[in-house]
Amino acid sequence: MVVCGDDGLAHRLAAELRGVYGEQVTLVVPPSERTVRPPVVGRARAASAALLDRVVNAAVNRAGGGTGGGSEPAGSVRVVEAAEATEEAFTEAGVERAAALALVYDDDETNIRAALTARRLNPRLRLVLRLYNRRLGQHIEELLDQAATLATGTDDAGLDASTTVLSDADTAAPALAASAVAGTTKVVQTDGLLLRAVERPPLRPGQTPPSGLATLALLSANGNDPAGAARSGGSDRSGGSDGSDGSDGSGEQGPLLLPDTATVQRARGRGRVVLEQVSFAGPSMPSSRSGAGVVPAFASLFSRRLRWSLAGLVGCVAALAVALTVVTGEHPLYATYMTLLDLFAINDPALHQGLARQILQLLSGLMGLLLLPVLLAAVLEALGTFRSASALRKPPRGLGGHVVLLGLGKIGTRVLTRLRELHIPVVCVEADPEARGLATARRLRVPVVLGDVTQEGVLEAAKIHRAHALLAVTSADTTNLEAALYARSVRPDLRVVLRLYDDDFATAVYRTLRAAHPYASTRSRSVTHLAAPAFAGAMMGRQILGAIPVERRVLLFAAVDVAGHAQLEDKTVGQAFRAGAWRVLALDRSGRDERREDRREDRREEPAVEEAYEDGRAGGASGWVWDLPDNYVLQKEDRVVLAATRRGLAELLGRRSRERAGA
């Protein structure tokens, strides 16, 4: 495996591949003397070195307590220093012989250029790209896959090479948003398949558990301050432990991933994550800009009071027209026309007409005088609305229960979009007037406070004293910490989520804040920790559908062919389930017609599966059967969706694991 990058994601990804999957990794990083972003690169080097040592030591200890007998650890990392991902650097890193290459530079153009070069050097190489531009990423993915197909002369079905475009911002944003809002639904959506996992509170005595497809995890025993949250982003200090033992290493009970039925029934005082909904979502549609773009909706042009004033004037004109029809006996249209002429003072005076007609003309003139200020107010309001549509909005008076989001960079922009998709009120704080997220905030009509969060009055302008949570996701740890401490001085019970890079620093911050504010909720998150499992899974193959965070741990969803996996083939669904490692959730029914004739003799053993096929319980077009019976036998031709921990998936997909199983 080859990993190329210039920030912490590359180092953590190398540690993930080495410690969890046991792969040999070549890490291509900029030279130490490079001056571009030296604090980030230097800090990443120091942190990754310590992390790599912890990961390998833990893996060796679990394997037998040492490296005696001349054996080497599960994986190894070779570091190659290169200023750019050029052909010479790829040759030195051995890309021609590599199985997969991850390009995780912080610049999209650099990653694309390097991907084109790598695809030319090795058409069978599995590529994983980090791109912020999602639309461009789709086109690049198709282009590189087509280039591999043409270069090898092999169709997509027979070619192991694939291109996967991921974004660390998109991967981490749902977890960060969920940390700021308790009970947020977690969603995995890919290729038209929508998996919805919901956090449910602990059951009360005598309460019947709601229906759900599967219990994916049991949350920490302490719901206010989960033990798993005590560790900072990327704090899998035991080399990627998924918490199957329910402990975080400090004696506190942490989350349990993929528990068995007996454990779920015994866990009465713990919340749970349940797979609640599976449906066919179809292709992703662009977000609607109705009412949120440069041209606002008609209703937003005028205030409610002004709209009522205009409606009242229209009613008065209609009443005068009806009265004129009654008095003069004219046609209603003619009476309305005469009333409007009187209203705009362009009609002849009714000097020699009846008293009633003269009174109506005077009333129409009075309505005309009242109409002038209303029209002027409408024009001013419309101009002000159009002007504010292209400018940043200010937090409205009386705002409360919102989320204060600090930072509108790559991560902050994605988190903002996610929060607005959940219809959560947000107020953003950004110091850079040219930040990339300001355009998104303007489009979504989200209030923004421009200013340095470390200065007095900035958080007050964001209504921090009435906020529900503070989400600090700037790129500076000290800025996030300072903002959190100041916010806690204003609101001791405020829910705080910090984006911190350094593990030890984040752990110390968390423990100190928990001790100082025991009844408040504090979370620390690392984008690299949240994104690394998805990138590593994509390097192992295209089977990875997505991931959901469970407190400080990650649960992966993957589509796996049963053939070649001794843990699945010819096993029932119940036998294939391994608590804390993996669980089969669904069966692919595509191609079922070809297999049905061969299995008619076994139909009596799997009536629930046949009924599910006939009823289309998987959502019709998705082609998957969910809620499988435990007695269904997995055949070699089957393809399944399973939920797995990182180490469980490594055992299933890792090349060395398959080689050992075959031997």
XYZ file of C-alpha atoms in Angstrom, residues 35-445:
411
model
C 8.328 25.281 4.672
C 4.759 24.918 3.422
C 2.546 24.410 6.481
C 5.452 23.266 8.708
C 3.474 23.239 11.975
C 0.871 20.828 10.607
C 3.374 18.502 8.931
C 5.743 18.490 11.881
C 2.989 17.854 14.358
C 1.616 15.067 12.192
C 5.040 13.409 12.005
C 5.464 13.392 15.784
C 1.949 12.179 16.465
C 2.016 9.499 13.779
C 5.342 8.103 14.979
C 3.956 7.562 18.459
C 0.707 6.178 17.065
C 2.507 3.720 14.776
C 4.535 2.397 17.705
C 1.431 1.938 19.851
C -0.467 0.211 17.054
C 2.267 -2.297 16.229
C 3.114 -3.068 19.855
C -0.514 -3.813 20.593
C -0.817 -5.989 17.484
C 2.306 -7.938 18.407
C 1.137 -8.429 21.995
C -2.196 -9.760 20.811
C -0.411 -12.113 18.402
C 1.673 -13.765 21.121
C 3.605 -11.277 23.173
C 6.654 -10.576 21.057
C 8.552 -10.932 17.838
C 10.603 -13.912 18.895
C 11.845 -16.396 16.360
C 12.812 -13.719 13.845
C 9.200 -12.907 12.965
C 8.306 -9.342 12.031
C 5.243 -7.327 13.066
C 2.020 -7.638 11.070
C 2.909 -4.704 8.847
C 5.720 -2.283 8.188
C 6.004 1.326 7.095
C 8.682 2.712 4.790
C 8.948 6.500 4.520
C 9.875 8.178 1.238
C 10.430 11.928 1.211
C 9.438 13.767 -1.956
C 8.407 17.369 -2.467
C 5.814 16.354 -5.100
C 4.087 13.189 -6.228
C 6.072 12.868 -9.439
C 6.837 9.819 -11.560
C 10.262 9.550 -9.912
C 8.697 9.568 -6.443
C 6.189 6.906 -7.476
C 8.979 4.751 -8.892
C 10.918 4.997 -5.638
C 7.772 4.145 -3.670
C 7.138 1.095 -5.863
C 3.790 2.123 -7.305
C 4.298 -0.259 -10.261
C 4.119 -3.189 -7.827
C 1.633 -1.737 -5.342
C -1.893 -2.999 -4.794
C -3.390 0.376 -3.821
C -2.435 4.046 -3.730
C -4.030 6.740 -1.578
C -3.542 10.383 -2.599
C -4.551 12.510 0.372
C -2.843 15.828 -0.314
C -4.786 18.857 0.837
C -4.980 20.232 -2.720
C -7.429 18.754 -5.248
C -5.289 19.623 -8.264
C -2.244 17.893 -6.778
C -4.226 14.715 -6.148
C -5.710 14.670 -9.663
C -2.352 15.209 -11.342
C -0.775 12.464 -9.255
C -3.666 10.079 -9.963
C -3.281 10.491 -13.714
C 0.428 9.734 -13.433
C -0.124 6.695 -11.204
C -2.824 5.258 -13.460
C -0.410 5.461 -16.408
C 2.350 3.701 -14.454
C 0.098 0.936 -13.114
C -3.320 0.504 -14.788
C -4.275 -2.238 -12.294
C -3.629 -0.019 -9.287
C -6.499 0.614 -6.897
C -6.716 4.384 -6.430
C -8.217 6.332 -3.521
C -8.346 10.121 -3.957
C -9.120 12.843 -1.477
C -11.104 15.562 -3.255
C -13.169 18.339 -1.781
C -15.071 19.050 -5.013
C -17.659 16.256 -5.083
C -18.949 16.890 -8.593
C -15.455 16.917 -10.049
C -14.690 13.779 -8.085
C -17.471 11.845 -9.825
C -16.091 12.723 -13.250
C -12.502 11.918 -12.233
C -13.601 8.552 -10.846
C -15.282 7.600 -14.116
C -12.338 8.858 -16.168
C -9.705 6.894 -14.252
C -11.781 3.704 -14.248
C -12.266 4.002 -18.007
C -8.539 4.549 -18.494
C -7.778 1.398 -16.487
C -10.253 -0.628 -18.521
C -8.773 0.525 -21.850
C -5.173 0.067 -20.721
C -5.683 -3.506 -19.507
C -8.262 -4.625 -22.056
C -10.349 -6.066 -19.219
C -13.930 -5.162 -18.413
C -14.894 -3.686 -15.047
C -16.146 -7.027 -13.714
C -12.801 -8.740 -14.188
C -10.577 -5.842 -13.173
C -9.508 -5.449 -9.560
C -8.444 -1.833 -10.176
C -10.934 0.802 -9.131
C -10.996 4.489 -8.315
C -12.681 5.762 -5.191
C -13.025 9.477 -4.491
C -13.575 10.410 -0.858
C -13.633 13.609 1.140
C -12.481 13.784 4.715
C -14.831 16.717 5.194
C -17.847 14.728 3.979
C -16.825 11.720 6.057
C -16.361 13.644 9.302
C -19.194 16.174 8.974
C -22.046 13.820 10.024
C -20.165 12.764 13.148
C -19.346 16.342 14.112
C -22.945 17.420 13.570
C -24.199 14.446 15.569
C -21.861 15.375 18.433
C -23.402 18.829 18.683
C -26.982 17.556 18.666
C -27.838 14.569 20.836
C -29.822 11.803 19.180
C -29.046 12.807 15.623
C -29.825 10.182 13.012
C -26.828 8.669 11.259
C -27.234 7.963 7.555
C -25.133 6.014 5.071
C -26.078 6.609 1.435
C -24.244 5.173 -1.541
C -25.236 3.900 -4.977
C -28.902 4.491 -4.242
C -28.844 2.511 -0.967
C -29.930 4.378 2.172
C -29.157 2.972 5.626
C -30.555 4.905 8.569
C -29.240 4.256 12.081
C -30.986 5.933 15.027
C -29.798 6.495 18.585
C -32.445 5.398 21.063
C -32.471 6.252 24.788
C -32.338 3.536 27.475
C -35.567 1.600 27.970
C -37.649 2.374 31.024
C -38.787 -0.496 33.282
C -41.587 -2.371 31.593
C -41.105 -0.605 28.260
C -41.144 -2.752 25.118
C -38.233 -2.058 22.751
C -39.361 -0.470 19.450
C -39.028 -2.424 16.261
C -35.788 -2.253 14.311
C -33.851 -4.334 11.825
C -30.802 -4.840 14.033
C -29.081 -3.456 17.122
C -25.744 -2.184 15.889
C -24.294 -0.901 19.157
C -24.921 -0.313 22.839
C -23.905 3.143 23.973
C -21.856 3.949 27.056
C -23.410 3.353 30.433
C -23.093 7.057 31.285
C -25.218 8.731 28.646
C -24.203 12.293 29.592
C -20.497 11.659 29.353
C -19.806 8.467 27.447
C -16.608 6.839 28.387
C -15.724 6.445 24.801
C -15.709 10.201 24.395
C -12.870 10.570 26.812
C -10.322 9.857 24.171
C -9.572 12.340 21.528
C -9.868 11.945 17.795
C -7.918 8.945 16.748
C -7.444 7.632 20.242
C -7.576 3.973 19.352
C -4.484 3.560 21.444
C -4.642 -0.200 21.353
C -4.158 -0.281 17.644
C -7.646 0.193 16.424
C -9.707 -1.406 19.176
C -13.340 -1.283 18.357
C -14.500 -1.502 21.854
C -15.896 -4.982 21.642
C -14.933 -5.490 25.244
C -16.978 -2.501 26.270
C -14.108 -0.743 27.987
C -12.128 2.290 27.055
C -9.107 1.212 28.977
C -9.786 3.407 31.991
C -12.133 1.071 33.829
C -15.265 2.773 32.535
C -17.778 0.950 30.416
C -17.678 2.216 26.848
C -19.785 1.415 23.785
C -20.318 -2.149 22.596
C -20.313 -2.645 18.842
C -22.410 -5.449 17.312
C -23.550 -7.077 20.588
C -25.346 -10.420 20.674
C -29.002 -10.813 21.621
C -28.302 -11.857 25.219
C -26.135 -8.792 25.809
C -28.792 -6.487 24.354
C -31.471 -7.965 26.594
C -29.307 -7.524 29.690
C -28.373 -3.921 28.846
C -31.392 -2.155 30.321
C -29.732 1.088 31.339
C -27.871 1.822 28.118
C -28.896 3.552 24.933
C -28.533 1.788 21.634
C -27.936 2.424 17.945
C -30.531 0.572 15.854
C -30.654 0.058 12.093
C -34.161 1.379 11.616
C -34.722 2.067 7.922
C -33.342 0.757 4.666
C -34.667 2.075 1.364
C -33.717 2.781 -2.212
C -32.846 6.443 -2.387
C -32.131 6.705 -6.112
C -29.544 9.082 -7.496
C -28.463 11.972 -5.340
C -30.204 15.167 -6.252
C -28.644 18.603 -5.864
C -29.941 20.588 -2.957
C -32.773 22.919 -3.765
C -31.977 26.586 -3.825
C -35.550 27.735 -3.708
C -35.791 30.697 -1.457
C -32.142 30.566 -0.540
C -30.342 31.878 -3.584
C -29.723 35.338 -4.909
C -33.411 35.794 -5.787
C -35.411 35.190 -2.603
C -38.965 33.878 -2.471
C -41.792 36.384 -2.985
C -43.002 35.985 0.592
C -39.574 37.014 1.904
C -39.579 40.283 -0.048
C -42.092 41.956 2.265
C -42.674 41.765 5.981
C -45.840 40.280 7.368
C -47.114 43.675 8.521
C -46.612 45.153 5.069
C -48.400 42.255 3.428
C -51.380 42.755 5.720
C -51.403 46.487 4.870
C -51.468 45.755 1.151
C -54.224 43.205 1.660
C -56.260 45.768 3.604
C -55.939 48.365 0.844
C -57.019 45.829 -1.767
C -60.052 45.018 0.348
C -60.963 48.688 0.691
C -60.738 49.208 -3.087
C -62.970 46.191 -3.664
C -65.501 47.498 -1.144
C -65.544 50.932 -2.804
C -66.039 49.328 -6.223
C -68.984 47.318 -4.937
C -70.490 50.409 -3.307
C -70.131 52.388 -6.545
C -71.876 49.591 -8.445
C -74.793 49.714 -6.026
C -75.056 53.512 -6.076
C -74.715 54.113 -9.843
C -75.921 50.789 -11.235
C -72.861 50.548 -13.491
C -71.186 47.287 -14.507
C -68.784 45.989 -11.783
C -65.774 46.230 -14.096
C -66.635 49.827 -14.999
C -67.186 50.638 -11.318
C -63.799 49.153 -10.433
C -62.160 51.181 -13.203
C -63.753 54.410 -11.942
C -62.679 53.608 -8.384
C -59.068 53.166 -9.454
C -59.157 56.462 -11.354
C -60.411 58.186 -8.211
C -57.776 56.343 -6.182
C -54.945 57.663 -8.327
C -56.524 61.140 -8.554
C -56.826 61.128 -12.351
C -60.626 61.179 -12.595
C -62.852 64.251 -13.024
C -64.506 65.569 -9.839
C -68.111 64.408 -9.347
C -69.466 67.977 -9.104
C -72.963 67.476 -10.503
C -73.519 63.911 -9.368
C -75.269 62.463 -6.369
C -74.088 62.804 -2.800
C -73.262 59.132 -2.514
C -71.050 59.272 -5.596
C -69.206 62.293 -4.240
C -68.617 60.609 -0.869
C -67.238 57.510 -2.594
C -64.889 59.685 -4.658
C -63.575 61.364 -1.517
C -63.037 57.992 0.161
C -61.187 56.744 -2.918
C -58.920 59.787 -2.821
C -58.234 59.121 0.867
C -57.292 55.515 0.027
C -54.928 56.907 -2.617
C -53.151 58.999 0.016
C -52.765 55.949 2.258
C -51.474 53.911 -0.659
C -48.421 56.126 -1.254
C -46.532 55.325 2.001
C -47.399 51.635 1.678
C -45.958 51.493 -1.839
C -42.841 53.355 -0.698
C -42.363 50.907 2.190
C -42.781 47.981 -0.187
C -40.099 49.329 -2.519
C -37.681 49.950 0.355
C -38.237 46.525 1.861
C -37.784 44.807 -1.488
C -34.513 46.629 -2.116
C -33.304 45.785 1.383
C -34.191 42.120 0.928
C -32.332 41.886 -2.379
C -29.362 43.607 -0.802
C -29.316 41.257 2.199
C -29.576 38.240 -0.102
C -26.092 39.016 -1.382
C -24.760 40.021 2.042
C -24.212 38.125 5.275
C -27.122 37.956 7.671
C -26.857 38.949 11.309
C -28.215 36.834 14.177
C -31.843 37.866 14.729
C -33.073 39.151 18.043
C -34.499 36.556 20.375
C -32.601 33.686 18.756
C -32.064 30.740 21.086
C -31.488 26.989 21.126
C -29.127 27.216 18.151
C -25.654 25.815 17.429
C -22.716 28.216 17.308
C -20.296 26.978 14.637
C -16.740 28.308 14.752
C -14.864 28.123 11.462
C -16.084 27.997 7.866
C -13.212 26.181 6.207
C -13.525 22.821 4.481
C -14.788 21.001 7.549
C -16.942 23.839 8.835
C -18.672 24.234 5.477
C -19.646 20.574 5.337
C -20.802 20.621 8.956
C -22.904 23.712 8.260
C -24.567 22.007 5.309
C -25.263 18.925 7.407
C -26.791 20.935 10.247
C -29.068 22.801 7.876
C -30.147 19.516 6.287
C -31.272 18.528 9.793
C -33.153 21.866 10.086
C -31.028 22.934 13.044
C -30.609 26.708 13.547
C -26.979 27.756 13.228
C -24.946 30.917 13.797
C -21.459 30.887 12.273
C -18.358 32.729 13.460
C -15.511 33.269 10.994
C -12.450 35.497 11.172
C -11.504 35.357 7.474
C -13.797 37.478 5.257
C -12.630 35.394 2.264
C -13.360 31.973 3.776
C -14.782 29.412 1.370
C -17.787 28.709 3.590
C -19.157 32.252 3.485
C -20.750 31.644 0.079
C -22.506 28.573 1.454
C -23.701 30.487 4.507
C -25.018 33.256 2.255
C -26.819 30.749 0.048
C -28.378 28.997 3.025
C -29.227 32.373 4.627
